[in-house]
Coordinates of C-alpha atoms in Angstrom, one line a residue:
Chain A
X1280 CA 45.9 31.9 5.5
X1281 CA 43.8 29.1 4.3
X1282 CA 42.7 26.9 7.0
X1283 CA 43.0 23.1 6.6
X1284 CA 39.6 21.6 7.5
X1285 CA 38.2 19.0 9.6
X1286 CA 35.0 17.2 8.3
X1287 CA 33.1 14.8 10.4
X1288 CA 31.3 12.2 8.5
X1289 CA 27.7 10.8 9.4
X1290 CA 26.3 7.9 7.8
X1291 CA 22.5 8.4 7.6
X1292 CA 19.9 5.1 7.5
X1293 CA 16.5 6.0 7.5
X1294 CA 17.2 9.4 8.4
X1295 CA 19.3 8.3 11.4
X1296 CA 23.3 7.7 12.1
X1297 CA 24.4 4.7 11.8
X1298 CA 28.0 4.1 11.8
X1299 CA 29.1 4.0 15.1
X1300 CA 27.0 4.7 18.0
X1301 CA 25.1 1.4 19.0
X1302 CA 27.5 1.7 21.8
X1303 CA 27.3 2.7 25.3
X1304 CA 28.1 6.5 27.0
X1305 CA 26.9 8.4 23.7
X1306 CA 24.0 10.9 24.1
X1307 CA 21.7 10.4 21.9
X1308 CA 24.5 10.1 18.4
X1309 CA 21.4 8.4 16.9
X1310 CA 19.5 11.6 15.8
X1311 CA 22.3 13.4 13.1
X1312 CA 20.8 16.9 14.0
X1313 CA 22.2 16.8 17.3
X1314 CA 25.1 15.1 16.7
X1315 CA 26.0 17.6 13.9
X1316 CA 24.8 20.5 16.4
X1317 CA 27.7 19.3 18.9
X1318 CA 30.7 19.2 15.7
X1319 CA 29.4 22.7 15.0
X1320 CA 29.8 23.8 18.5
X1321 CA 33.4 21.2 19.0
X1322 CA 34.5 23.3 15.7
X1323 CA 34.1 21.5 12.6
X1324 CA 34.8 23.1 9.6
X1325 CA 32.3 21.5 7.2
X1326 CA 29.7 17.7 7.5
X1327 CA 29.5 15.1 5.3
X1328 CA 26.2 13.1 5.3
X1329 CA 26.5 10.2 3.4
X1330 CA 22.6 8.1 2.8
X1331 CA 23.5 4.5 2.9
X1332 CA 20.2 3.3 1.9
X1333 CA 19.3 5.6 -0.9
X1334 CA 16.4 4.1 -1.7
X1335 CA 13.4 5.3 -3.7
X1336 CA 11.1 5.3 -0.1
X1337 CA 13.6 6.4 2.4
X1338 CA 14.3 9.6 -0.5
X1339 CA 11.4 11.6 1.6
X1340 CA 13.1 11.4 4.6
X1341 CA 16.8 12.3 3.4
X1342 CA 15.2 15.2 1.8
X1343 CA 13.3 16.0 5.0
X1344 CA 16.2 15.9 7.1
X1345 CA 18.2 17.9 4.7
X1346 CA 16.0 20.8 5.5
X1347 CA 16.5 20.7 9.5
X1348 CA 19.9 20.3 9.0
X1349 CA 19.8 23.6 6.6
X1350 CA 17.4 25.0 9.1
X1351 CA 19.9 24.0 12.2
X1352 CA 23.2 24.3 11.2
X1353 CA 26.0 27.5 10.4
X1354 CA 28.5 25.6 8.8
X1355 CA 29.1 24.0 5.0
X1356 CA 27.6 20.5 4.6
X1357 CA 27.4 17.9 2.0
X1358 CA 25.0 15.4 1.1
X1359 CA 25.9 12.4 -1.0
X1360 CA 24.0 8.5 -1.4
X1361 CA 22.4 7.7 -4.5
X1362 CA 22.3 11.0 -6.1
X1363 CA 21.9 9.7 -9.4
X1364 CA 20.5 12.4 -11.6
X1365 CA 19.6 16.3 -11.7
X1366 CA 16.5 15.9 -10.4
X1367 CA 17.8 14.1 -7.3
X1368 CA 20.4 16.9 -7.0
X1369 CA 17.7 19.5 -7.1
X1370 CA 16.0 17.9 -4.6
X1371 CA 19.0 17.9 -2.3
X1372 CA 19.8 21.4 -2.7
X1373 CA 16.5 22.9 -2.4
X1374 CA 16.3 21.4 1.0
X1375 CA 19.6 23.7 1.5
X1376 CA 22.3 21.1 0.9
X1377 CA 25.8 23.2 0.1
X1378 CA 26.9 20.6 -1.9
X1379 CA 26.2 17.0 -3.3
X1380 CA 28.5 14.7 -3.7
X1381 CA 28.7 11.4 -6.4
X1382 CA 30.4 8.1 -6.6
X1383 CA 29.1 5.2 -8.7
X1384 CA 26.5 7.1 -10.3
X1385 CA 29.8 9.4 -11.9
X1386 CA 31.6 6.4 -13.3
X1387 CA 28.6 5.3 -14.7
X1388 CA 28.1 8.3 -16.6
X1389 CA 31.1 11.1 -16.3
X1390 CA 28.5 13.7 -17.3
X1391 CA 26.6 14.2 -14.7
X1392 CA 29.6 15.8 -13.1
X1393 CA 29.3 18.4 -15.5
X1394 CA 25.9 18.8 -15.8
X1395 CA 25.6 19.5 -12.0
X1396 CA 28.5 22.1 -12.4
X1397 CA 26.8 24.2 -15.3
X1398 CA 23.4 23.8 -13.3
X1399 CA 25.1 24.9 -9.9
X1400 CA 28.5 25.9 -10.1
X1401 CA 31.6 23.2 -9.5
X1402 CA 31.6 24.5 -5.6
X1403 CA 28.7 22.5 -5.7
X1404 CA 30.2 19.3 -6.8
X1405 CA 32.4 16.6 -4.6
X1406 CA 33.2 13.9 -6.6
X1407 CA 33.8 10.8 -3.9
X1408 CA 36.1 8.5 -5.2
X1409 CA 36.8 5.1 -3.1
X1410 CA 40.2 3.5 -4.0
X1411 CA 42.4 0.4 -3.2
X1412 CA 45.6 -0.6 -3.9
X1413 CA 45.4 -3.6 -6.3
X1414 CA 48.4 -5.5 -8.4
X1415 CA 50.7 -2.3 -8.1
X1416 CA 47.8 0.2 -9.0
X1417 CA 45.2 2.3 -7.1
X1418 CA 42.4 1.4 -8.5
X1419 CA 38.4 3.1 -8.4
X1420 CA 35.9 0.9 -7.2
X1421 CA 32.3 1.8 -6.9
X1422 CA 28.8 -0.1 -5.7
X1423 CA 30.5 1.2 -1.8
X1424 CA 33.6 -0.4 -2.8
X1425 CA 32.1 -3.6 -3.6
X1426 CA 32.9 -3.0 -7.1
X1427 CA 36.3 -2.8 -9.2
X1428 CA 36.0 -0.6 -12.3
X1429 CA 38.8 -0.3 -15.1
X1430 CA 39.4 3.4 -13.9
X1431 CA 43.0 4.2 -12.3
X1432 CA 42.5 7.0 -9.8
X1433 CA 45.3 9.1 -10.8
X1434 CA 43.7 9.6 -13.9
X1435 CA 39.6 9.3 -12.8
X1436 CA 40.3 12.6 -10.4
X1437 CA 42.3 14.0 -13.5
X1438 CA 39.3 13.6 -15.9
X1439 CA 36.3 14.8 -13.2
X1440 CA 37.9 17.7 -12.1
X1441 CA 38.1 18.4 -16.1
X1442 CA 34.3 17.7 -16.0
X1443 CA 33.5 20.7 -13.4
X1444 CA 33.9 18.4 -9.9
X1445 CA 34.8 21.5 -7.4
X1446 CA 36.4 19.0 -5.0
X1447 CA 37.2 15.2 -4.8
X1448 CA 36.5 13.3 -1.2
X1449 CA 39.1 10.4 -1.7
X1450 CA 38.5 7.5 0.6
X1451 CA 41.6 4.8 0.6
X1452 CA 39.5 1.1 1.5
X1453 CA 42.9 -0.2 2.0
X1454 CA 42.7 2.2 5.5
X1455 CA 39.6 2.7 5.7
X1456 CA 38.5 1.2 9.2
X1457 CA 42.3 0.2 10.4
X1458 CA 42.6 3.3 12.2
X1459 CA 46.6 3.3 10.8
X1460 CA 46.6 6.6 9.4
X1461 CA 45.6 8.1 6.1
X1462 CA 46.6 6.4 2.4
X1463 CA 50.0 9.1 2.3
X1464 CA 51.4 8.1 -1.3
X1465 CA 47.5 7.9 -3.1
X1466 CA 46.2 11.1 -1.1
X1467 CA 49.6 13.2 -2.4
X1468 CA 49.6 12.0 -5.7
X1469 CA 46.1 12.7 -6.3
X1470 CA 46.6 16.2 -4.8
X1471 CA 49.4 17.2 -7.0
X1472 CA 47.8 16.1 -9.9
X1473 CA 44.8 18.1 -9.8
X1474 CA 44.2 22.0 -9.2
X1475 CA 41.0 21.1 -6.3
X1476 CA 41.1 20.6 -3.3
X1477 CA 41.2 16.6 -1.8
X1478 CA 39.4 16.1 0.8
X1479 CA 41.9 12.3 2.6
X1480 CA 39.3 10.1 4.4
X1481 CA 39.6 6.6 5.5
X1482 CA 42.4 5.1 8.2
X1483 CA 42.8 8.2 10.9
X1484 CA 42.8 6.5 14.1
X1485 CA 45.1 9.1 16.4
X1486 CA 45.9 13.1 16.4
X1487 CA 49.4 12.6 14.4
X1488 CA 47.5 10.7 11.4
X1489 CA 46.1 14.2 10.8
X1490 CA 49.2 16.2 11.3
X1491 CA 51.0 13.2 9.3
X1492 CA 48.5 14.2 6.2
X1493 CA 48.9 17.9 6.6
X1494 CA 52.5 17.7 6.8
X1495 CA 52.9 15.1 4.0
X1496 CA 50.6 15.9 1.5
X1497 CA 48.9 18.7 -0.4
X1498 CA 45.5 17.7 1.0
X1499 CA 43.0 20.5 1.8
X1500 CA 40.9 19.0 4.6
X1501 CA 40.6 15.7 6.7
X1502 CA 37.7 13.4 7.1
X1503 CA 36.8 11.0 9.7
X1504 CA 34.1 9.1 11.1
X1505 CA 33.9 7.0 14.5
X1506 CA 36.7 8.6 16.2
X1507 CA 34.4 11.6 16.2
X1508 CA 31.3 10.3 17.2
X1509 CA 33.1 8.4 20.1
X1510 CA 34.5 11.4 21.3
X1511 CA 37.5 9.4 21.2
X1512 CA 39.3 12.2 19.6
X1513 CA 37.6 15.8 20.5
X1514 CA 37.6 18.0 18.2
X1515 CA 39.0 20.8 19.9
X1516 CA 41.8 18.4 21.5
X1517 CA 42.8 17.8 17.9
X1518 CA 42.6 20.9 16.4
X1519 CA 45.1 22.5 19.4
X1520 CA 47.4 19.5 18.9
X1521 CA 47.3 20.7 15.0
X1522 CA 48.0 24.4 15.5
X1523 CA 50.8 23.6 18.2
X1524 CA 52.2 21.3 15.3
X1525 CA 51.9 25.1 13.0
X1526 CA 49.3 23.7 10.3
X1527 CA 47.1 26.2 10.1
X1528 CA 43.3 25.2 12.0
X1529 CA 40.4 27.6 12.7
X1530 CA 40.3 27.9 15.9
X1531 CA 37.1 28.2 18.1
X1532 CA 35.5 28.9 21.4
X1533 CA 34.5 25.3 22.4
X1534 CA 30.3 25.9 23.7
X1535 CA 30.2 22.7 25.2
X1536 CA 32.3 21.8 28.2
Chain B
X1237 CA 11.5 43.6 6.8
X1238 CA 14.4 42.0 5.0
X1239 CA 14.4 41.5 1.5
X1240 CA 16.4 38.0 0.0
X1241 CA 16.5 39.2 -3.9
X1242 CA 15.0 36.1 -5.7
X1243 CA 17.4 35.0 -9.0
X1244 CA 18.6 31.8 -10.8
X1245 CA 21.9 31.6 -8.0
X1246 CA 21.7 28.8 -5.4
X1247 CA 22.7 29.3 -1.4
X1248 CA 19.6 32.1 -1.2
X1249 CA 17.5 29.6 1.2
X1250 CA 20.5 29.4 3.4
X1251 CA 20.5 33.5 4.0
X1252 CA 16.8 32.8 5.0
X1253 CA 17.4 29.9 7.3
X1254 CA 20.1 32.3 8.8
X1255 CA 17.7 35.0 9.3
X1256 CA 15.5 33.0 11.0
X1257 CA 18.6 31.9 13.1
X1258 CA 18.9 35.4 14.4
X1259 CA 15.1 36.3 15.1
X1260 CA 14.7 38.6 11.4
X1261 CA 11.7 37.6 9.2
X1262 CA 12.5 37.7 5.7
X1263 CA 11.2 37.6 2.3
X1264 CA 12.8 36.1 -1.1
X1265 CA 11.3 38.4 -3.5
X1266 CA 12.3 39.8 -7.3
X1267 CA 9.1 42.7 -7.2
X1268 CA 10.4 46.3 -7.3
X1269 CA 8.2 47.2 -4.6
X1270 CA 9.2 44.6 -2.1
X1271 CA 13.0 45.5 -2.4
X1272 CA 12.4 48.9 -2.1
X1273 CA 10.3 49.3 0.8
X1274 CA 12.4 47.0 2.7
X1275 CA 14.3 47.5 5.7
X1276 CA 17.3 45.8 4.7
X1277 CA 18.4 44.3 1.4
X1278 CA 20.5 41.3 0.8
X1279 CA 21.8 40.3 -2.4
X1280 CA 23.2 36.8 -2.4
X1281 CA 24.0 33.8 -4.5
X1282 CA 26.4 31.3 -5.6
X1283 CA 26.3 30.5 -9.7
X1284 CA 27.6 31.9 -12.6
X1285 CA 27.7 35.5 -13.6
X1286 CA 26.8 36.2 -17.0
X1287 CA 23.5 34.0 -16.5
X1288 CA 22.6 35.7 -13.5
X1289 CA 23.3 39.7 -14.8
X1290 CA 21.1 38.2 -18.1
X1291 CA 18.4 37.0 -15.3
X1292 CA 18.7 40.5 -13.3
X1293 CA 18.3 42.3 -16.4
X1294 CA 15.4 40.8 -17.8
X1295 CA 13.3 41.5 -14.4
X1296 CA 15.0 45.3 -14.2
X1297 CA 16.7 44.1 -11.3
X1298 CA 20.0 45.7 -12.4
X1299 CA 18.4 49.0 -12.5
X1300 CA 16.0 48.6 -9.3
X1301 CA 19.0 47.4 -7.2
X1302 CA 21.1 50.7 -8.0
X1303 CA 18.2 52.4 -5.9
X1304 CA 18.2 50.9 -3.0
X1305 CA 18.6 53.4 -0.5
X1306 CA 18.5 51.0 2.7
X1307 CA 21.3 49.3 3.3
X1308 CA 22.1 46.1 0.8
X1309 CA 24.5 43.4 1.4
X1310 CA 26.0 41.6 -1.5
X1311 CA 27.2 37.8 -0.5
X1312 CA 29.7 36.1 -2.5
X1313 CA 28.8 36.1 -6.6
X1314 CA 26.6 38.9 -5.3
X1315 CA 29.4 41.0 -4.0
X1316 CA 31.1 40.3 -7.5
X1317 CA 27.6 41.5 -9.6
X1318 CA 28.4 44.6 -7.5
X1319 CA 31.9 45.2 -9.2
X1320 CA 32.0 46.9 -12.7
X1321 CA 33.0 43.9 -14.6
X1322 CA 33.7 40.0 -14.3
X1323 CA 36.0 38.7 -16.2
X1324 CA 33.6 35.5 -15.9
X1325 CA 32.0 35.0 -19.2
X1326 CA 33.2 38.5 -20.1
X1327 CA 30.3 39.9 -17.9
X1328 CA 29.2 43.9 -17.6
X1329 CA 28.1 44.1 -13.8
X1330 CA 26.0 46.8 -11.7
X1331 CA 29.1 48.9 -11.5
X1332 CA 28.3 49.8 -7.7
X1333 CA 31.7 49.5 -6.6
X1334 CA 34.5 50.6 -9.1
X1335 CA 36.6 47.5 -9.2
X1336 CA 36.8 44.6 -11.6
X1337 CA 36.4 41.1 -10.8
X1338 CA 38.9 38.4 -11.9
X1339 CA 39.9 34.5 -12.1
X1340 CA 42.2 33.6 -9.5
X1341 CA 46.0 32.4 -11.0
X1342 CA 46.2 28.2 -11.2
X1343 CA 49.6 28.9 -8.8
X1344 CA 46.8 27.5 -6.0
X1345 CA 43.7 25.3 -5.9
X1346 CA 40.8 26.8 -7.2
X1347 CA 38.0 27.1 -5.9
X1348 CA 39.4 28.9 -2.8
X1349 CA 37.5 27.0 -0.3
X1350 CA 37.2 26.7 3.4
X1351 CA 37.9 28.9 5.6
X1352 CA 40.5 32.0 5.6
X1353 CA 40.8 35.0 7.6
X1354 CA 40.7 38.8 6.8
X1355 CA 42.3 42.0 7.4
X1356 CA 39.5 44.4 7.9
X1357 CA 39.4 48.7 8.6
X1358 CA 37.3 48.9 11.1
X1359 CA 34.0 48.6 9.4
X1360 CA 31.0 48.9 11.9
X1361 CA 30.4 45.5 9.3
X1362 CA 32.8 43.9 11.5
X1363 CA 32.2 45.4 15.2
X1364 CA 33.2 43.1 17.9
X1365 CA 35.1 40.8 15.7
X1366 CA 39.1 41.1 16.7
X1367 CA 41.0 38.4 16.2
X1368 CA 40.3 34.5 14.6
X1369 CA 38.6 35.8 12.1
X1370 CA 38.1 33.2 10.1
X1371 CA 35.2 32.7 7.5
X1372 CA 33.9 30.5 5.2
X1373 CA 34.6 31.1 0.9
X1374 CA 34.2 29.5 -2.2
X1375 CA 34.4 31.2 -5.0
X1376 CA 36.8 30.8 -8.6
X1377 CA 36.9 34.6 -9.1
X1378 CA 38.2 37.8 -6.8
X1379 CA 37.5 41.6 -6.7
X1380 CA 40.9 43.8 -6.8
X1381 CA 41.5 45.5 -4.0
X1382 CA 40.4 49.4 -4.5
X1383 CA 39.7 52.5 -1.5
X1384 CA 36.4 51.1 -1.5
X1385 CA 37.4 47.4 0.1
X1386 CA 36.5 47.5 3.5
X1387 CA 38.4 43.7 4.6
X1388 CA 41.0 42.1 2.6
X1389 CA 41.8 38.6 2.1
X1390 CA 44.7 36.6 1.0
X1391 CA 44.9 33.5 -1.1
X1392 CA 47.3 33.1 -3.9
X1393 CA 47.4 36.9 -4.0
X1394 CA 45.6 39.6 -2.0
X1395 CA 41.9 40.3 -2.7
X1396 CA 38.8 42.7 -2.0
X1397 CA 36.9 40.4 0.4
X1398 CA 34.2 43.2 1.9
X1399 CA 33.5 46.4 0.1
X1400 CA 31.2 49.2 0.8
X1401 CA 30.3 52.4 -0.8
X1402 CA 27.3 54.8 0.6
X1403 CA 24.5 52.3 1.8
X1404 CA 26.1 49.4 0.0
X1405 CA 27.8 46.6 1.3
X1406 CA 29.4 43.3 0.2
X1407 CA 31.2 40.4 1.8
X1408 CA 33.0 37.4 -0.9
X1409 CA 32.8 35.1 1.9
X1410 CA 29.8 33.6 3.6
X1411 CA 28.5 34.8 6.6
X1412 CA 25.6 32.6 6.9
X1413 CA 27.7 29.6 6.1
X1414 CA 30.9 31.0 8.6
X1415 CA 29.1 30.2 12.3
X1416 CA 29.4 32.5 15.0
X1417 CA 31.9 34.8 12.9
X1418 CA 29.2 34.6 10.5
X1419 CA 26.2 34.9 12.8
X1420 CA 28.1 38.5 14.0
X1421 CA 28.7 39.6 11.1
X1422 CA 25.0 39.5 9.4
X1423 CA 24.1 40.4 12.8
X1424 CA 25.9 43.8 12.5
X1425 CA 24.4 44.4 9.2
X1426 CA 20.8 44.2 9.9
X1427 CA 21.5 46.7 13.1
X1428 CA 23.6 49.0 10.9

């Protein structure tokens, strides 16, 4: 059976983490290969690495951490932050990226989506879409949600997975950072009404916000950030609470005790 | 030496990086010479298929990799170039293994991605690997099952997820994308 998968999220700025671990009792979060070393080893299914500065100069460094992490790391991962065009996309995959993802830079111009599908297949395309709810509608913003756009999301996931996208990472600002649980009613809807998989980020806080997703909605994986890097959810710990709820989890041999 | 065979598909680096991983040097290579001499062969790639069988064709590769005597391992669109057709792009494969290749139903998501387990026959592909199986695949298209599948897998309807005939082998998931599991299992392989 298909295994619903746990992604832990790093936020990368100037080729280290960011989000969440200026704090005390964390070894050394701040270099992303070894904190993406120790989710591989906890049992994550998959990474996100998400460049928040995406500028011009600090593209050398994304690119060269791109290839330790390729050189390091036995698992899927995804790189996304101002990937703009092909050539940026090349760049990210030669380094040995598995897939890139696009937000802003796909509203602008819906055909990138596709052009980065016939280059290298849809599995190769996560199309990250950041809504809110906003005067009865779930809206896309962009610009890291600074942004409103005229896009509804039901029908912006509808119309990229009909450009190529091979998955769509769907971040709900209106949880995003509450720690209340995942957007239930956006994350279903979205799900049903496309044939790819949803990867439901933004608001998980405790173990039942993950079961709550998996129970209540079609959505193929889970993302998260902070709880992770704190270690205030394990991974292990959470994956056991899933498979003792009966939604299927790969299980692993935990390497670091 | 192992041998990566060099065409347009993506995801080839990452066999190398995996390689290295386990102590094997390799080379990415589309020369005759290289792929025959070698110790081991791997065939990978994610893409499309009718551009790559045009791209294996216009080096010779479609001939050359038919004979390979030293054991080959097909990965993912490579286990699928293996098959004798693809219904992708109405693609004519290598014909190694006598099965055709097909789109999944839309009764599911597809791409089947993530990870999913398999039911395999005791390949020595698969020694020391009992139970949690689970591996990493992506992939829009599926081999039918035939006596030459080796695992099977099951995802909106049961498919050929490792094959093998003679000194051929070929896995739809990826083993250097499916950790430990993974690690094993390409382990096995270069020791067979």
């Amino acid at each position: 059976m298909l295994k619903k998968r746990i992604i832990p999220c790093l936020d990368i700025k100037d080729g280290r983490t960011v989000k969440g671990i200026n704090f005390v009792d964390i070894q050394d979060a701040g270099d992303p290969i070894e904190l993406a070393k120790r989710y591989v080893e906890e049992g994550a299914d998959e990474l996100v690495f998400l460049d928040i500065t995406a500028t011009i100069e600090n593209r050398k460094t994304l690119v060269n951490l791109v290839q330790k992490i390729a050189k390091e790391i036995n698992i899927p991962f995804t790189v996304g932050g101002g990937i703009n065009s092909i050539p940026d996309v090349e760049k990210i995959i030669k380094a040995g990226a598995d897939k890139v993802s696009v937000n802003s830079s796909a509203v602008k111009n819906p055909e990138l989506i596709s052009e980065i599908a016939n280059q290298y297949g849809s599995q190769c395309v996560v199309v990250a879409i950041d809504t809110k709810f906003v005067d009865g509608e779930w809206m896309v913003f962009i610009h890291g949600g600074r942004t409103i756009t005229l896009l509804k999301t039901i029908e912006w996931a509808k119309k990229v997975t009909e450009l190529g996208a091979g998955e769509i990472l769907l971040t709900s600002m209106n949880n995003d950072g509450t720690k209340a649980g995942f957007a239930m009613d956006i994350t279903n809807e979205v799900s049903k009404a496309i044939n790819i998989p949803v990867i439901a980020s933004g608001g998980a806080g405790t173990k039942a916000h993950f079961s709550d997703l998996f129970t209540n909605t079609e959505a193929s994986a889970g993302l998260a950030a902070s709880i992770f890097h704190y270690s205030e959810i394990p991974i292990p710990e959470l994956k056991n609470y899933l498979q003792n709820k009966k939604i299927p989890v790969r299980i692993t041999e935990n390497k670091t005790t | 030496m192992i041998a990566i065979v060099k065409y347009n598909a993506g995801n080839i680096r990452s066999v190398q990086n995996a390689l290295t991983r386990l102590g094997y040097e390799s080379i990415i290579t589309d020369k005759a010479s290289e792929l025959l001499n070698a110790d081991k062969v791997i065939f990978p790639g994610v893409g499309e298929a009718s551009s790559a069988m045009k791209y294996l064709t216009e080096k010779g590769l479609d001939k050359i990799l038919l004979t390979i005597e030293k054991p080959m391992l097909g990965i993912c669109l490579g286990l699928q170039l293996m098959c004798k057709y693809s219904e992708e792009a109405d693609t004519t494969c290598l014909g190694i293994f006598d099965t055709n290749v097909k789109k999944f139903p839309d009764t599911g998501k597809v791409p089947h991605m993530g990870w999913n387990s398999f039911i395999d026959t005791k390949s020595p592909l698969f020694k020391g690997i009992e139970h949690n199986n689970d591996v990493y695949y992506v992939h829009s298209y599926y081999a039918e099952i035939n006596d030459q599948t080796i695992a099977s897998c099951d995802y909106i309807l049961p498919f050929g997820t490792a094959m093998q005939k003679d000194n051929f082998y070929a896995t739809q998931f990826h083993p250097e994308k499916s950790a430990d599991i993974g690690e094993k299992i390409l382990k096995n392989f270069l020791e067979l």
